[in-house]
C-alpha positions as MATLAB code, in Angstrom:
seq = 'YGPVTLQGQHPREYGGSHWCVLVSRTTPAPAPGSDEINRAYEEGWVGNHTLAFIGDTLAENGDKVPELFIVDLPQDEAGWKQPGGAPLAGTATTMPAPPAGVSQRRLTFTHHRRYPGLVNVPRHWVRANPQATAIAFLMRDDAGVVQLW';
ca = [
     307.743  102.625  239.447;
     308.243   98.838  239.019;
     307.596   95.950  241.345;
     308.880   95.292  244.819;
     311.063   92.210  245.335;
     311.994   91.301  248.958;
     314.347   88.769  249.897;
     311.715   87.476  252.519;
     313.427   86.791  255.614;
     310.161   86.841  257.426;
     307.004   84.871  256.488;
     304.946   87.930  256.509;
     307.543   89.830  254.070;
     306.530   89.452  250.480;
     306.752   91.500  247.402;
     304.500   93.353  245.064;
     303.522   95.223  241.937;
     303.412   98.649  243.528;
     305.126  100.828  246.518;
     304.242  104.072  248.267;
     305.843  106.318  250.385;
     304.641  108.547  253.450;
     304.420  112.260  252.388;
     303.949  113.975  256.116;
     306.909  114.585  258.574;
     305.554  113.146  261.842;
     307.521  112.498  265.112;
     306.525  110.685  268.139;
     306.786  113.572  270.499;
     305.955  116.757  268.907;
     307.440  120.141  270.663;
     304.650  121.892  272.207;
     303.859  125.111  270.461;
     305.307  124.093  267.209;
     304.368  123.077  264.066;
     305.518  119.434  264.526;
     302.698  116.578  264.365;
     302.432  113.109  265.686;
     299.806  112.052  263.588;
     298.243  112.868  260.016;
     294.941  111.750  258.720;
     291.494  112.614  257.232;
     293.505  113.842  253.975;
     291.855  114.966  250.745;
     293.507  116.116  247.222;
     293.985  119.647  246.437;
     294.478  119.894  242.718;
     296.884  116.888  241.403;
     299.644  117.479  243.321;
     299.038  118.703  246.772;
     297.383  117.076  249.815;
     295.650  118.649  252.696;
     295.112  117.004  255.924;
     294.515  117.229  259.680;
     297.830  116.858  261.743;
     297.904  116.602  265.715;
     299.956  119.277  267.263;
     300.483  120.183  270.826;
     299.520  123.392  272.631;
     301.999  124.986  275.025;
     300.345  123.249  277.884;
     300.660  120.001  276.195;
     297.009  119.805  274.987;
     296.381  118.028  271.377;
     295.267  120.512  268.958;
     294.438  119.186  265.370;
     295.438  121.498  262.787;
     294.943  121.772  258.876;
     298.345  121.333  257.092;
     299.023  120.968  253.479;
     301.651  119.049  251.561;
     303.255  119.958  248.011;
     304.313  116.465  246.159;
     306.909  116.061  243.637;
     306.017  116.273  240.224;
     309.038  114.456  239.002;
     308.624  110.689  238.728;
     312.136  110.172  239.679;
     311.484  112.516  242.962;
     309.245  109.709  244.674;
     312.271  107.247  245.235;
     314.824  110.233  246.412;
     314.888  110.367  250.147;
     314.553  113.689  251.514;
     316.276  114.641  254.837;
     316.073  111.139  256.008;
     315.508  107.573  254.787;
     312.282  106.770  252.868;
     311.843  103.754  255.211;
     312.889  105.019  258.393;
     315.466  103.341  260.655;
     315.324  101.507  263.738;
     315.257  104.608  265.849;
     313.588  107.001  263.049;
     309.873  106.902  261.554;
     309.728  107.005  257.808;
     310.258  110.334  255.952;
     308.800  111.761  252.957;
     310.905  111.869  249.661;
     312.971  114.777  248.231;
     310.798  117.776  247.166;
     307.782  117.183  249.494;
     306.907  120.388  251.373;
     304.375  120.393  254.357;
     303.214  123.307  255.899;
     300.507  124.304  258.397;
     297.613  126.219  257.340;
     295.621  126.715  260.668;
     296.907  128.274  263.853;
     293.894  127.782  266.339;
     295.719  127.252  269.689;
     294.796  130.903  270.763;
     290.892  130.282  270.202;
     288.185  129.300  272.659;
     287.868  126.291  270.973;
     291.269  125.379  269.565;
     291.577  122.931  266.672;
     289.846  121.170  264.141;
     287.016  118.797  265.203;
     287.075  115.158  265.079;
     283.516  114.406  265.861;
     281.796  114.440  263.413;
     284.636  112.340  261.595;
     285.183  114.390  258.514;
     287.814  114.290  255.701;
     289.413  117.690  254.282;
     287.993  118.447  250.778;
     288.851  120.918  248.336;
     286.787  122.511  245.558;
     287.485  121.627  242.023;
     289.744  124.696  241.077;
     291.700  123.666  244.208;
     291.140  127.533  245.613;
     289.413  126.398  248.817;
     289.711  123.818  251.513;
     286.694  122.789  253.834;
     287.088  121.410  256.984;
     285.143  121.389  260.360;
     285.800  123.528  263.382;
     284.024  124.883  266.315;
     282.934  128.795  266.129;
     283.247  130.908  269.254;
     279.944  129.409  270.860;
     281.422  125.989  270.536;
     279.197  124.852  267.630;
     280.714  122.786  264.969;
     280.731  124.853  261.600;
     281.985  124.322  257.931;
     285.067  126.246  257.429;
];
């Protein structure tokens, strides 16, 4: 969508030929038991306009529980430059926010399981089949064995 030109108020600020936006909504302090996350990682494409990723939620007791999330991305090129509910770049007191038209939702709800959450060891990235009808990730079964789900 064009180059990025900066005024250069600091020696490490420089322009570029491309730019990017964040597409996951995060918060520094997620509410326990909510769908809020403080970290999004290990993403993978699901079709052409959707990303799945692992997001760290907090259980009611405050334990970190990694869950599976998905974001639908804008298909309109102009949509990528339009702020959603908050500034794309963030502010001095807020984190960067997704563009308008990005929809984030949680796919797994594992807080009640014996071994809650997706696993981080072994490290893995979320993957989808070519038809974008199934998403693969790793999680422990009721015996504590890491399985492909």
